[in-house]
Short mmCIF file of C-alpha atoms in Angstrom, two decimals:
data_model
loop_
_atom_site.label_atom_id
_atom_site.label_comp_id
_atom_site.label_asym_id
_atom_site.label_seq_id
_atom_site.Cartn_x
_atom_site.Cartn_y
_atom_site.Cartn_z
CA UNK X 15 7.58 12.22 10.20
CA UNK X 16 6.34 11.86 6.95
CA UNK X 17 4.36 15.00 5.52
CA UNK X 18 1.95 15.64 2.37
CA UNK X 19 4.24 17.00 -0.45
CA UNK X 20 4.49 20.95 -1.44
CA UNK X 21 3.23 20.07 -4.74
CA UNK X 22 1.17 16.98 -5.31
CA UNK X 23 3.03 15.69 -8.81
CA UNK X 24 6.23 15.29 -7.34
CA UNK X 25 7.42 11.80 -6.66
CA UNK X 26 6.49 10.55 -2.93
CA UNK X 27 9.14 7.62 -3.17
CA UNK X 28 12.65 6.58 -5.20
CA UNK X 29 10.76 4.21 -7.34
CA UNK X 30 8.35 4.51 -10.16
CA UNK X 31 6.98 2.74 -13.14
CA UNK X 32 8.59 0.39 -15.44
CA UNK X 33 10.91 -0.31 -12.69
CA UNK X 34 11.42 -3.89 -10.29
CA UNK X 35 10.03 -2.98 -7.29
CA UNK X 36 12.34 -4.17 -4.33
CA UNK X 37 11.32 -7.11 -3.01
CA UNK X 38 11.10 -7.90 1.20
CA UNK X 39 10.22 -10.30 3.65
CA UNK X 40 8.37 -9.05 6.44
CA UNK X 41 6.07 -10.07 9.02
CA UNK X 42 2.07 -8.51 9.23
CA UNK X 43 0.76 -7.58 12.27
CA UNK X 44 -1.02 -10.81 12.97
CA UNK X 45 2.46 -12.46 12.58
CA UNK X 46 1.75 -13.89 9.14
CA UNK X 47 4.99 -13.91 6.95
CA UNK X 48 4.84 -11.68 3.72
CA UNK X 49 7.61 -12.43 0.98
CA UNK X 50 7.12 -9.66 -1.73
CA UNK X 51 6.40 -9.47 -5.10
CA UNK X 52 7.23 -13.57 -4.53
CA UNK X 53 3.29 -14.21 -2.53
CA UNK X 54 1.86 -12.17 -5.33
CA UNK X 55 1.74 -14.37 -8.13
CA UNK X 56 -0.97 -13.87 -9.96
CA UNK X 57 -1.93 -10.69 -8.58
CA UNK X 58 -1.72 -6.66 -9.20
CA UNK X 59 -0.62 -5.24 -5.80
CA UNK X 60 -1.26 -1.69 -3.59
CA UNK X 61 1.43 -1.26 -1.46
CA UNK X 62 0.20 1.44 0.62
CA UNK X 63 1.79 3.79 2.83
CA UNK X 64 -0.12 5.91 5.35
CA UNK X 65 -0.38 6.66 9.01
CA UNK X 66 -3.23 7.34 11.16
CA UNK X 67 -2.27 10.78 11.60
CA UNK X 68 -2.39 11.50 7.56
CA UNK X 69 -5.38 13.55 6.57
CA UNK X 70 -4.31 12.84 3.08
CA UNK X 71 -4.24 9.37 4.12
CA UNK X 72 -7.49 8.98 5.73
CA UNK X 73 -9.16 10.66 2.68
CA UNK X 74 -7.88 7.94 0.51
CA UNK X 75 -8.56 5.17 2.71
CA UNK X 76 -12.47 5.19 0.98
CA UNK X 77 -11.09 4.89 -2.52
CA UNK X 78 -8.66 1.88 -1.25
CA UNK X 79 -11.50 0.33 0.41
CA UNK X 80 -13.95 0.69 -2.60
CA UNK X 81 -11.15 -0.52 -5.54
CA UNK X 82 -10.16 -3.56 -3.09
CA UNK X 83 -14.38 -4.36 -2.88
CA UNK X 84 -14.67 -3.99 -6.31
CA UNK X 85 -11.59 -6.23 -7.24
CA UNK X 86 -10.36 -8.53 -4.70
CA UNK X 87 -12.01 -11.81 -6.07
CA UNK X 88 -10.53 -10.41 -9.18
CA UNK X 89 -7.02 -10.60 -7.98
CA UNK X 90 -6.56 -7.20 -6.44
CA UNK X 91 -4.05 -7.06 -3.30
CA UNK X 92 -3.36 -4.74 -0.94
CA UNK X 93 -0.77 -4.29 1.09
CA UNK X 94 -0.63 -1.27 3.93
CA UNK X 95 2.57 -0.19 5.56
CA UNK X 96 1.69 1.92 8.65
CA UNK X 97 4.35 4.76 9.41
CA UNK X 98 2.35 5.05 12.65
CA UNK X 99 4.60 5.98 15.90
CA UNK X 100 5.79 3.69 18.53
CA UNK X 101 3.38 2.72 20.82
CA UNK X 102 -0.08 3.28 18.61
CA UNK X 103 -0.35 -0.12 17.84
CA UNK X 104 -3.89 -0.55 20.30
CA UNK X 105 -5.18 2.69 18.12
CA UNK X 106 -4.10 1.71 14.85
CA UNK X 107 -5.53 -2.43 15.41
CA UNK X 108 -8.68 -0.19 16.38
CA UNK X 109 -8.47 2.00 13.42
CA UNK X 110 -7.90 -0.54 10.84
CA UNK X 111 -11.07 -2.73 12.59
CA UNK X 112 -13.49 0.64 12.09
CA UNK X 113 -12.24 0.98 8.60
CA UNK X 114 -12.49 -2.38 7.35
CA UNK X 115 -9.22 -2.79 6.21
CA UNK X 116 -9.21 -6.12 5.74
CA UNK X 117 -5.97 -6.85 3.90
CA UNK X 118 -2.73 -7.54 5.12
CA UNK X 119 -1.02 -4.36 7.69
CA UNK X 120 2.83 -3.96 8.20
CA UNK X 121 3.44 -1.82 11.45
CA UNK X 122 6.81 -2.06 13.34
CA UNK X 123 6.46 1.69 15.27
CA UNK X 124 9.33 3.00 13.51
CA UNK X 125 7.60 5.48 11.65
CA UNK X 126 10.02 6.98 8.33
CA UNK X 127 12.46 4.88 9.67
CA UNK X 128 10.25 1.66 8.68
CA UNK X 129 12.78 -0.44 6.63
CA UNK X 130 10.48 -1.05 3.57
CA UNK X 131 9.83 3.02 3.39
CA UNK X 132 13.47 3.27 3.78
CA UNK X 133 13.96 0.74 1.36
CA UNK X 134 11.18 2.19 -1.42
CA UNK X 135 12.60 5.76 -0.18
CA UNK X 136 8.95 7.23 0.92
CA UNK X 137 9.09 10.75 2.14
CA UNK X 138 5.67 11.99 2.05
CA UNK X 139 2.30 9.90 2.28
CA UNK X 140 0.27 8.76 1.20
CA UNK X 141 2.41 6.97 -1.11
CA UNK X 142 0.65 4.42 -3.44
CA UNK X 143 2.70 2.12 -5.37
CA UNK X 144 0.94 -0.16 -6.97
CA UNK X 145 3.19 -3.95 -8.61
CA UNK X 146 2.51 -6.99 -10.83
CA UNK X 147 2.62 -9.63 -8.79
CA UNK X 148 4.09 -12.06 -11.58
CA UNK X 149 7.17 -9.88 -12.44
CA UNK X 150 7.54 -7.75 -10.00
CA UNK X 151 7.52 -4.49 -11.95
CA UNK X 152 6.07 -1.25 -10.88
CA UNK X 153 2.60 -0.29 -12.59
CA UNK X 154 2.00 3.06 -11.29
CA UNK X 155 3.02 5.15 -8.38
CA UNK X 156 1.60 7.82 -6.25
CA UNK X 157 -1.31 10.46 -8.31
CA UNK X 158 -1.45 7.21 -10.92
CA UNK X 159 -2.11 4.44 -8.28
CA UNK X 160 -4.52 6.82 -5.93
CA UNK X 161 -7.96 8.23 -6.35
CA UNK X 162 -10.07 7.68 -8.93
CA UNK X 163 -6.30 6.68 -10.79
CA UNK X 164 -5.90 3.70 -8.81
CA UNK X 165 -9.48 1.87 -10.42
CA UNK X 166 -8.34 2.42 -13.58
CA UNK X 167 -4.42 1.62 -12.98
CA UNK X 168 -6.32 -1.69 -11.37
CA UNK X 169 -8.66 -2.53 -14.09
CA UNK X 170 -6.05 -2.34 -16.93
CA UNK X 171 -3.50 -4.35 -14.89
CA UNK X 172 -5.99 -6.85 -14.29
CA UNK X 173 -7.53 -6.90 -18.01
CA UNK X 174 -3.23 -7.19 -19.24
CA UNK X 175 -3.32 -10.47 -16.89
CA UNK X 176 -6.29 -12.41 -18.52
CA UNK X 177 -4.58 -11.56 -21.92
CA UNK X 178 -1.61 -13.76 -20.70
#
């Protein structure tokens, strides 16, 4: 199981900013295909790792819930990628239904040993990382793309977009 890091600025995952971000095709809990950074176009992404059992997690949740509010119509994303256990699915559908999390979920029950965590190399959550949508690159990761970080990682990489 994932766990929240010894010290907070270390890296949570293998990738970080300035970097592609790997791309996968995946299906969301509803059965809707994703193809990422490809479905994106146009758009500054959150690719969010958590789990139910996270405190971390769960105190982030507000601040994901408030910047994807505040910035949705704008052309803010999110994308979560549950490293829930086997068998939660019931409790996490009911979870993300209490907590409005209205954006796309990734859930297989396979915990670290989901292949995009494997694939982005998560070890601890929450793990933000937050990609352009038109090329693919990583923005910000982790401290950068969380808490009051991840408005203004958002607004910037929205404002860069209506300069293009």
């Amino acid at each position: 199981i994932a766990v929240a890091v010894a010290d907070p600025y270390a890296p949570r995952s293998a990738v970080s900013a300035g970097q592609k971000a790997p791309s996968f095709r995946t299906k969301t809990i509803y059965g809707k295909t994703i193809n990422f950074p490809a479905d994106y176009k146009g758009k500054v992404v959150l690719l969010d790792f958590w789990a139910t059992y996270c405190k971390p997690c769960l105190a982030e949740l507000p601040k994901t819930v408030a910047a994807y509010t505040q910035y949705h119509d704008k052309g803010f994303e999110v994308l979560s990628v549950s490293l829930d256990l086997s068998k939660k699915a019931p409790a996490l559908y009911q979870f993300i239904k209490d907590n409005n999390m209205t954006w796309p979920q990734l859930y297989d029950g396979q915990a670290v040993k989901t292949p995009i965590a494997v694939q982005y190399g998560v070890h601890a959550i929450p793990c933000a990382v937050l990609v352009d949508g038109d090329t693919g690159l990583v923005i910000a990761t982790d401290l950068g793309a969380m808490g009051h970080k991840l408005t203004k990682a958002v607004e910037s990489a929205l404002a860069a977009k209506a300069k293009k």
